[in-house]
Coordinates of C-alpha atoms in Angstrom, one line a residue:
M1 CA 0.0 0.0 0.3
K2 CA 2.7 2.3 1.1
K3 CA 4.7 1.7 -2.4
L4 CA 1.1 2.2 -4.2
L5 CA 0.8 5.7 -2.7
S6 CA 4.4 6.6 -3.5
I7 CA 3.8 5.6 -7.2
I8 CA 0.6 7.5 -7.4
A9 CA 2.2 10.6 -5.8
A10 CA 5.8 10.4 -8.2
I11 CA 2.9 10.3 -11.1
A12 CA 1.0 13.3 -10.0
L13 CA 4.3 15.0 -9.5
A14 CA 5.3 14.3 -13.0
F15 CA 2.2 15.6 -14.4
G16 CA 2.3 18.8 -12.6
F17 CA 5.6 19.6 -13.7
A18 CA 4.7 18.9 -17.3
A19 CA 1.5 20.9 -17.0
V20 CA 3.4 24.0 -15.5
A21 CA 6.6 23.6 -18.3
S22 CA 3.5 23.2 -21.2
A23 CA 2.0 26.4 -19.7
Q24 CA 5.4 28.5 -19.5
S25 CA 5.9 27.4 -22.9
T26 CA 2.8 28.2 -24.5
G27 CA 2.1 31.6 -22.8
N28 CA 3.8 35.1 -23.9
T29 CA 6.4 36.4 -21.8
K30 CA 5.5 39.4 -19.7
V31 CA 7.9 41.9 -18.4
V32 CA 7.7 45.0 -16.1
Y33 CA 10.5 47.5 -16.9
H34 CA 11.3 49.8 -13.9
I35 CA 12.2 53.4 -14.6
D36 CA 13.0 55.4 -11.7
D37 CA 15.9 57.7 -12.9
A38 CA 15.6 59.2 -16.5
E39 CA 19.3 60.4 -16.7
T40 CA 20.8 57.2 -15.8
Q41 CA 17.9 54.4 -17.1
G42 CA 16.0 56.6 -19.7
L43 CA 17.6 56.1 -23.0
K44 CA 19.4 52.6 -22.1
G45 CA 15.6 51.2 -21.1
L46 CA 14.3 52.5 -24.2
R47 CA 16.8 50.6 -26.2
N48 CA 16.7 47.4 -24.3
I49 CA 12.9 47.6 -24.6
R50 CA 13.0 48.0 -28.4
N51 CA 15.7 45.3 -28.7
H52 CA 13.6 42.9 -26.6
L53 CA 11.0 43.4 -28.8
D54 CA 13.1 42.9 -31.9
V55 CA 14.1 39.5 -30.7
A56 CA 10.6 38.6 -28.5
P57 CA 8.0 40.4 -30.4
Q58 CA 5.3 38.7 -28.8
T59 CA 6.2 40.1 -25.3
T60 CA 3.8 41.9 -23.2
I61 CA 5.7 44.9 -21.5
I62 CA 4.7 47.5 -19.4
V63 CA 6.9 50.6 -18.3
V64 CA 6.4 52.0 -14.9
T65 CA 7.9 55.2 -14.1
H66 CA 8.4 57.1 -10.8
A67 CA 11.0 59.5 -8.7
N68 CA 12.8 61.0 -11.6
G69 CA 11.9 58.3 -14.0
V70 CA 8.6 60.0 -15.0
D71 CA 10.6 62.7 -16.7
I72 CA 11.2 60.4 -19.9
M73 CA 7.2 60.5 -20.4
M74 CA 7.2 64.3 -19.9
E75 CA 6.7 66.8 -23.0
G76 CA 9.8 68.0 -25.0
A77 CA 12.4 65.7 -22.4
K78 CA 15.3 64.8 -23.6
D79 CA 18.5 62.7 -22.9
K80 CA 21.0 65.2 -21.5
K81 CA 24.1 63.5 -22.5
N82 CA 23.1 62.8 -25.9
N83 CA 20.5 65.4 -26.7
V84 CA 17.9 62.5 -28.0
E85 CA 14.2 63.4 -27.4
Y86 CA 12.3 60.6 -25.6
A87 CA 9.1 61.2 -27.0
P88 CA 9.7 59.6 -30.8
L89 CA 11.4 56.7 -29.0
V90 CA 8.2 56.5 -26.5
G91 CA 6.1 56.4 -29.3
A92 CA 7.8 54.2 -31.6
L93 CA 7.3 51.2 -28.3
K94 CA 3.8 52.2 -27.8
S95 CA 2.8 51.6 -31.3
R96 CA 4.4 47.9 -30.8
G97 CA 2.4 47.9 -27.7
V98 CA 4.5 49.0 -24.8
K99 CA 2.2 50.4 -22.1
F100 CA 4.1 53.2 -20.4
E101 CA 2.6 54.1 -16.8
V102 CA 3.7 57.4 -14.5
C103 CA 3.3 57.4 -10.9
E104 CA 0.6 59.7 -9.3
I105 CA 2.6 60.0 -6.1
T106 CA 5.5 61.6 -7.9
L107 CA 3.4 63.9 -9.6
K108 CA 2.2 65.0 -6.1
N109 CA 5.4 65.2 -4.6
R110 CA 7.2 66.8 -7.4
N111 CA 4.1 69.4 -8.3
L112 CA 3.7 67.8 -11.9
K113 CA 0.5 68.1 -13.6
K114 CA -0.8 65.3 -16.0
D115 CA -0.9 67.7 -18.9
Q116 CA 3.0 68.0 -18.9
F117 CA 3.1 64.6 -20.1
T118 CA 3.1 63.0 -23.7
L119 CA -0.3 61.7 -24.7
D120 CA 1.7 57.9 -24.6
A121 CA 1.5 58.1 -20.7
D122 CA -0.9 56.3 -18.6
F123 CA -1.1 57.2 -14.7
T124 CA -0.9 54.8 -11.8
P125 CA -1.6 55.6 -8.2
S126 CA 1.7 54.2 -7.1
G127 CA 4.5 53.1 -9.4
V128 CA 6.1 50.9 -6.5
V129 CA 2.6 49.1 -5.9
R130 CA 2.3 49.0 -9.5
V131 CA 5.8 47.0 -10.2
A132 CA 5.2 44.9 -7.1
D133 CA 1.4 44.0 -8.2
L134 CA 2.6 43.3 -11.7
Q135 CA 5.5 40.8 -10.2
Y136 CA 3.0 39.1 -7.5
K137 CA -0.5 39.2 -8.5
D138 CA 0.5 39.1 -12.7
G139 CA 3.3 37.0 -12.9
F140 CA 5.7 39.9 -14.9
A141 CA 9.2 39.4 -14.9
Y142 CA 11.2 42.5 -13.4
I143 CA 13.6 44.4 -15.1
K144 CA 15.5 47.6 -14.3
P145 CA 17.9 48.8 -16.9

């Protein structure tokens, strides 16, 4: 009887692993890119996302910005080092399905208004909570460029 229970448990475990492997291989990858400093992460992050989609175009990507990271989503914002405007890069990624979210706590803390941001920006009550929820509740992989 003990041996039979061990065999049944082993079979159930094997089916469980097979089901998990099958689900992981058939679903699209979901990734949250976390940007909290436009100066050090902005251009690099946007390029990483472009490269990510070039290799894996079916990936679901959400970019969550907060603190100084929201600057990549502001009208007319440019990378200070390379003088590259963020808006065209963001727009190109948005057209490929990438979602960009700006933290509303940051808006309050920095006294910013929603109309200062590009039309490509969506808003979330808290960037940090959003990143955590995407990871834990929704199974998104985490990348911080």
